[in-house]
Amino acid sequence: QVQLQESGPGLVRPSQTLSLTCTVSGGSINSGDYYWTWIRQHPGKGLEWIGYIYYTGGTYYNPSLKSQIIISVDTSQNQFSLKLSSVTAADTAVYYCARVPKGYSYGYLDYWGQGTLVTVSS
Amino acid sequence: EIVLTQSPGTLSLSPGERATLSCRASQSVYSNYLAWYQQKPGQAPRLLIYGASSRAAGIPDRFSGSGSGTDFTLTISRLEPEDFAVYYCQQYGSSVSWTFGQGTKVEIE
């Protein structure tokens, strides 16, 4: 069974870059059968899709966050990563990584990591 | 961007009762590319339904999804104690952005 695990600092200073990594186990990122995505959830709020990456490195980002985001993949480590630049308190959230089955109707998220809380504060 | 509006915000029911949750889209969802998720406190969301009506692997058949176009419904036929949670809908039919509804909390009456 596939498992995803987020890792990274829990506290980031304002204007700095938030960096998170998702490690995938129980399956290979370069199988080609999935996209790999980031989602965030502001405290007590709903879910916001951030962007996704394919094992080839192709990406698609939420247009509202595009200027801040870089998502990358390291197939040798079976990991993908998120960098969010110039963060403010509004970027405080639980960040999830998740898997998206590739296919004609791709876009739903079938496996999720447990999430990691990132607080932006000085 | 397609905006999804879920109703009601909170649903107060007893175990054994039927729950009907609504998700309305601001424009038609292409090919009914709509999913439902369940989230319990401190946990990640869990996929229940995709393609508006297909149950994900391992999801009990008391969960069912229906609808098309702009109006979608998640029905839980008989609530079990473990079903009290927050439910989100998500559309993935837009070529611009995937979006989620704001959630419906199903609580014990």
GROMACS .gro file of C-alpha atoms in nm:
model
  231
    1GLN     CA    1   0.000   0.000   0.000
    2VAL     CA    2   0.135   0.339  -0.097
    3GLN     CA    3   0.221   0.586   0.178
    4LEU     CA    4   0.312   0.953   0.153
    5GLN     CA    5   0.495   1.147   0.421
    6GLU     CA    6   0.554   1.522   0.433
    7SER     CA    7   0.863   1.666   0.598
    8GLY     CA    8   1.008   2.010   0.650
    9PRO     CA    9   1.031   2.299   0.895
   10GLY     CA   10   0.726   2.374   1.105
   11LEU     CA   11   0.815   2.741   1.137
   12VAL     CA   12   0.910   2.980   0.860
   13ARG     CA   13   0.987   3.349   0.892
   14PRO     CA   14   0.786   3.602   0.690
   15SER     CA   15   0.931   3.678   0.344
   16GLN     CA   16   1.133   3.355   0.350
   17THR     CA   17   1.079   3.041   0.141
   18LEU     CA   18   0.874   2.749   0.268
   19SER     CA   19   1.026   2.416   0.162
   20LEU     CA   20   0.855   2.080   0.203
   21THR     CA   21   0.932   1.731   0.076
   22CYS     CA   22   0.697   1.439   0.025
   23THR     CA   23   0.848   1.091   0.041
   24VAL     CA   24   0.655   0.817  -0.134
   25SER     CA   25   0.683   0.456  -0.019
   26GLY     CA   26   0.512   0.141  -0.139
   27GLY     CA   27   0.517   0.257  -0.498
   28SER     CA   28   0.741   0.429  -0.750
   29ILE     CA   29   0.697   0.792  -0.848
   30ASN     CA   30   0.830   0.714  -1.197
   31SER     CA   31   0.574   0.443  -1.268
   32GLY     CA   32   0.403   0.699  -1.486
   33ASP     CA   33   0.061   0.609  -1.354
   34TYR     CA   34   0.015   0.911  -1.127
   35TYR     CA   35   0.052   1.281  -1.083
   36TRP     CA   36   0.182   1.405  -0.749
   37THR     CA   37   0.020   1.705  -0.589
   38TRP     CA   38   0.025   1.951  -0.299
   39ILE     CA   39  -0.282   2.074  -0.113
   40ARG     CA   40  -0.307   2.307   0.184
   41GLN     CA   41  -0.565   2.372   0.451
   42HIS     CA   42  -0.568   2.695   0.646
   43PRO     CA   43  -0.649   2.649   1.018
   44GLY     CA   44  -1.013   2.561   1.060
   45LYS     CA   45  -1.080   2.620   0.691
   46GLY     CA   46  -1.129   2.434   0.366
   47LEU     CA   47  -0.886   2.285   0.117
   48GLU     CA   48  -0.682   2.466  -0.149
   49TRP     CA   49  -0.510   2.291  -0.438
   50ILE     CA   50  -0.154   2.419  -0.493
   51GLY     CA   51  -0.020   2.231  -0.793
   52TYR     CA   52   0.096   1.898  -0.932
   53ILE     CA   53   0.394   1.737  -1.099
   54TYR     CA   54   0.450   1.434  -1.322
   55TYR     CA   55   0.759   1.217  -1.288
   56THR     CA   56   0.900   1.372  -1.605
   57GLY     CA   57   0.904   1.709  -1.429
   58GLY     CA   58   0.603   1.856  -1.602
   59THR     CA   59   0.404   2.078  -1.368
   60TYR     CA   60   0.075   2.259  -1.340
   61TYR     CA   61   0.014   2.521  -1.076
   62ASN     CA   62  -0.287   2.695  -0.926
   63PRO     CA   63  -0.293   3.027  -1.115
   64SER     CA   64  -0.356   3.218  -0.791
   65LEU     CA   65  -0.030   3.086  -0.642
   66LYS     CA   66   0.176   3.041  -0.956
   67SER     CA   67   0.414   3.330  -0.894
   68GLN     CA   68   0.517   3.185  -0.556
   69ILE     CA   69   0.543   2.813  -0.634
   70ILE     CA   70   0.801   2.568  -0.754
   71ILE     CA   71   0.725   2.196  -0.743
   72SER     CA   72   1.005   1.956  -0.831
   73VAL     CA   73   1.060   1.581  -0.836
   74ASP     CA   74   1.355   1.358  -0.745
   75THR     CA   75   1.281   1.013  -0.882
   76SER     CA   76   1.605   0.870  -0.741
   77GLN     CA   77   1.480   0.945  -0.390
   78ASN     CA   78   1.113   0.877  -0.473
   79GLN     CA   79   1.031   1.227  -0.352
   80PHE     CA   80   0.871   1.544  -0.473
   81SER     CA   81   0.900   1.887  -0.320
   82LEU     CA   82   0.726   2.221  -0.279
   83LYS     CA   83   0.886   2.562  -0.252
   84LEU     CA   84   0.666   2.859  -0.171
   85SER     CA   85   0.847   3.191  -0.177
   86SER     CA   86   0.787   3.523  -0.002
   87VAL     CA   87   0.557   3.373   0.256
   88THR     CA   88   0.328   3.572   0.483
   89ALA     CA   89   0.106   3.478   0.775
   90ALA     CA   90  -0.162   3.394   0.518
   91ASP     CA   91   0.050   3.094   0.415
   92THR     CA   92   0.016   2.937   0.759
   93ALA     CA   93  -0.159   2.607   0.693
   94VAL     CA   94  -0.144   2.231   0.707
   95TYR     CA   95   0.025   2.118   0.389
   96TYR     CA   96  -0.065   1.780   0.240
   97CYS     CA   97   0.093   1.584  -0.041
   98ALA     CA   98  -0.126   1.344  -0.233
   99ARG     CA   99  -0.142   1.111  -0.532
  100VAL     CA  100  -0.359   1.166  -0.840
  101PRO     CA  101  -0.431   0.864  -1.063
  102LYS     CA  102  -0.341   0.945  -1.421
  103GLY     CA  103  -0.601   0.879  -1.682
  104TYR     CA  104  -0.861   1.036  -1.899
  105SER     CA  105  -1.042   1.177  -1.596
  106TYR     CA  106  -0.752   1.257  -1.369
  107GLY     CA  107  -0.785   1.507  -1.086
  108TYR     CA  108  -0.915   1.323  -0.782
  109LEU     CA  109  -0.675   1.245  -0.497
  110ASP     CA  110  -0.675   0.883  -0.387
  111TYR     CA  111  -0.396   0.875  -0.128
  112TRP     CA  112  -0.287   1.154   0.103
  113GLY     CA  113  -0.004   1.214   0.343
  114GLN     CA  114  -0.091   1.287   0.706
  115GLY     CA  115  -0.015   1.657   0.660
  116THR     CA  116   0.233   1.892   0.823
  117LEU     CA  117   0.154   2.223   0.991
  118VAL     CA  118   0.366   2.515   0.875
  119THR     CA  119   0.343   2.837   1.070
  120VAL     CA  120   0.469   3.163   0.926
  121SER     CA  121   0.578   3.389   1.209
  122SER     CA  122   0.869   3.602   1.316
  123GLU     CA  123  -1.246   2.942  -1.142
  124ILE     CA  124  -1.537   2.715  -1.056
  125VAL     CA  125  -1.676   2.791  -0.711
  126LEU     CA  126  -1.834   2.503  -0.521
  127THR     CA  127  -2.094   2.582  -0.256
  128GLN     CA  128  -2.183   2.308  -0.010
  129SER     CA  129  -2.500   2.297   0.195
  130PRO     CA  130  -2.592   2.279   0.467
  131GLY     CA  131  -2.292   2.402   0.662
  132THR     CA  132  -2.376   2.166   0.945
  133LEU     CA  133  -2.606   1.865   0.949
  134SER     CA  134  -2.719   1.735   1.288
  135LEU     CA  135  -2.839   1.376   1.270
  136SER     CA  136  -2.853   1.057   1.475
  137PRO     CA  137  -2.686   0.725   1.396
  138GLY     CA  138  -2.901   0.521   1.162
  139GLU     CA  139  -3.045   0.827   0.989
  140ARG     CA  140  -2.994   0.922   0.626
  141ALA     CA  141  -2.764   1.212   0.540
  142THR     CA  142  -2.799   1.414   0.221
  143LEU     CA  143  -2.523   1.662   0.141
  144SER     CA  144  -2.533   1.907  -0.148
  145CYS     CA  145  -2.259   2.056  -0.364
  146ARG     CA  146  -2.351   2.322  -0.618
  147ALA     CA  147  -2.107   2.451  -0.880
  148SER     CA  148  -2.095   2.804  -1.020
  149GLN     CA  149  -2.075   2.655  -1.370
  150SER     CA  150  -2.118   2.312  -1.518
  151VAL     CA  151  -1.856   2.059  -1.412
  152TYR     CA  152  -1.705   1.903  -1.722
  153SER     CA  153  -1.794   1.535  -1.756
  154ASN     CA  154  -1.910   1.530  -1.395
  155TYR     CA  155  -1.551   1.529  -1.274
  156LEU     CA  156  -1.651   1.567  -0.910
  157ALA     CA  157  -1.517   1.392  -0.602
  158TRP     CA  158  -1.619   1.369  -0.238
  159TYR     CA  159  -1.388   1.337   0.062
  160GLN     CA  160  -1.435   1.268   0.431
  161GLN     CA  161  -1.213   1.435   0.689
  162LYS     CA  162  -1.199   1.359   1.060
  163PRO     CA  163  -1.025   1.586   1.314
  164GLY     CA  164  -0.648   1.569   1.291
  165GLN     CA  165  -0.658   1.345   0.984
  166ALA     CA  166  -0.608   1.388   0.613
  167PRO     CA  167  -0.910   1.376   0.385
  168ARG     CA  168  -1.012   1.033   0.252
  169LEU     CA  169  -1.147   0.983  -0.097
  170LEU     CA  170  -1.504   0.850  -0.099
  171ILE     CA  171  -1.644   0.916  -0.446
  172TYR     CA  172  -1.498   1.018  -0.783
  173GLY     CA  173  -1.658   1.082  -1.117
  174ALA     CA  174  -1.966   1.200  -0.925
  175SER     CA  175  -2.086   0.846  -0.853
  176SER     CA  176  -1.800   0.593  -0.845
  177ARG     CA  177  -1.706   0.466  -0.501
  178ALA     CA  178  -1.337   0.456  -0.420
  179ALA     CA  179  -1.176   0.130  -0.318
  180GLY     CA  180  -1.282   0.007   0.026
  181ILE     CA  181  -1.565   0.258   0.070
  182PRO     CA  182  -1.883   0.106   0.215
  183ASP     CA  183  -2.188   0.100  -0.010
  184ARG     CA  184  -2.387   0.317   0.232
  185PHE     CA  185  -2.200   0.606   0.064
  186SER     CA  186  -2.333   0.706  -0.276
  187GLY     CA  187  -2.287   1.002  -0.505
  188SER     CA  188  -2.518   1.140  -0.770
  189GLY     CA  189  -2.579   1.446  -0.982
  190SER     CA  190  -2.458   1.615  -1.296
  191GLY     CA  191  -2.391   1.957  -1.441
  192THR     CA  192  -2.395   2.197  -1.149
  193ASP     CA  193  -2.579   1.998  -0.879
  194PHE     CA  194  -2.429   1.702  -0.695
  195THR     CA  195  -2.528   1.503  -0.389
  196LEU     CA  196  -2.353   1.275  -0.144
  197THR     CA  197  -2.588   1.042   0.039
  198ILE     CA  198  -2.505   0.832   0.342
  199SER     CA  199  -2.790   0.584   0.365
  200ARG     CA  200  -2.758   0.495   0.734
  201LEU     CA  201  -2.514   0.688   0.947
  202GLU     CA  202  -2.265   0.486   1.144
  203PRO     CA  203  -2.084   0.641   1.445
  204GLU     CA  204  -1.763   0.665   1.239
  205ASP     CA  205  -1.935   0.871   0.968
  206PHE     CA  206  -1.958   1.187   1.177
  207ALA     CA  207  -1.700   1.408   1.012
  208VAL     CA  208  -1.657   1.694   0.764
  209TYR     CA  209  -1.725   1.623   0.397
  210TYR     CA  210  -1.578   1.814   0.104
  211CYS     CA  211  -1.659   1.810  -0.264
  212GLN     CA  212  -1.394   1.882  -0.527
  213GLN     CA  213  -1.420   1.951  -0.899
  214TYR     CA  214  -1.142   1.854  -1.135
  215GLY     CA  215  -1.311   1.926  -1.464
  216SER     CA  216  -1.173   2.274  -1.503
  217SER     CA  217  -0.861   2.312  -1.715
  218VAL     CA  218  -0.766   2.614  -1.503
  219SER     CA  219  -0.779   2.496  -1.144
  220TRP     CA  220  -0.912   2.222  -0.923
  221THR     CA  221  -1.130   2.360  -0.645
  222PHE     CA  222  -1.297   2.239  -0.326
  223GLY     CA  223  -1.618   2.329  -0.151
  224GLN     CA  224  -1.607   2.480   0.195
  225GLY     CA  225  -1.727   2.160   0.363
  226THR     CA  226  -2.032   2.021   0.541
  227LYS     CA  227  -1.998   1.902   0.898
  228VAL     CA  228  -2.210   1.603   0.991
  229GLU     CA  229  -2.251   1.603   1.368
  230ILE     CA  230  -2.432   1.388   1.618
  231GLU     CA  231  -2.766   1.536   1.718
   0.00000   0.00000   0.00000
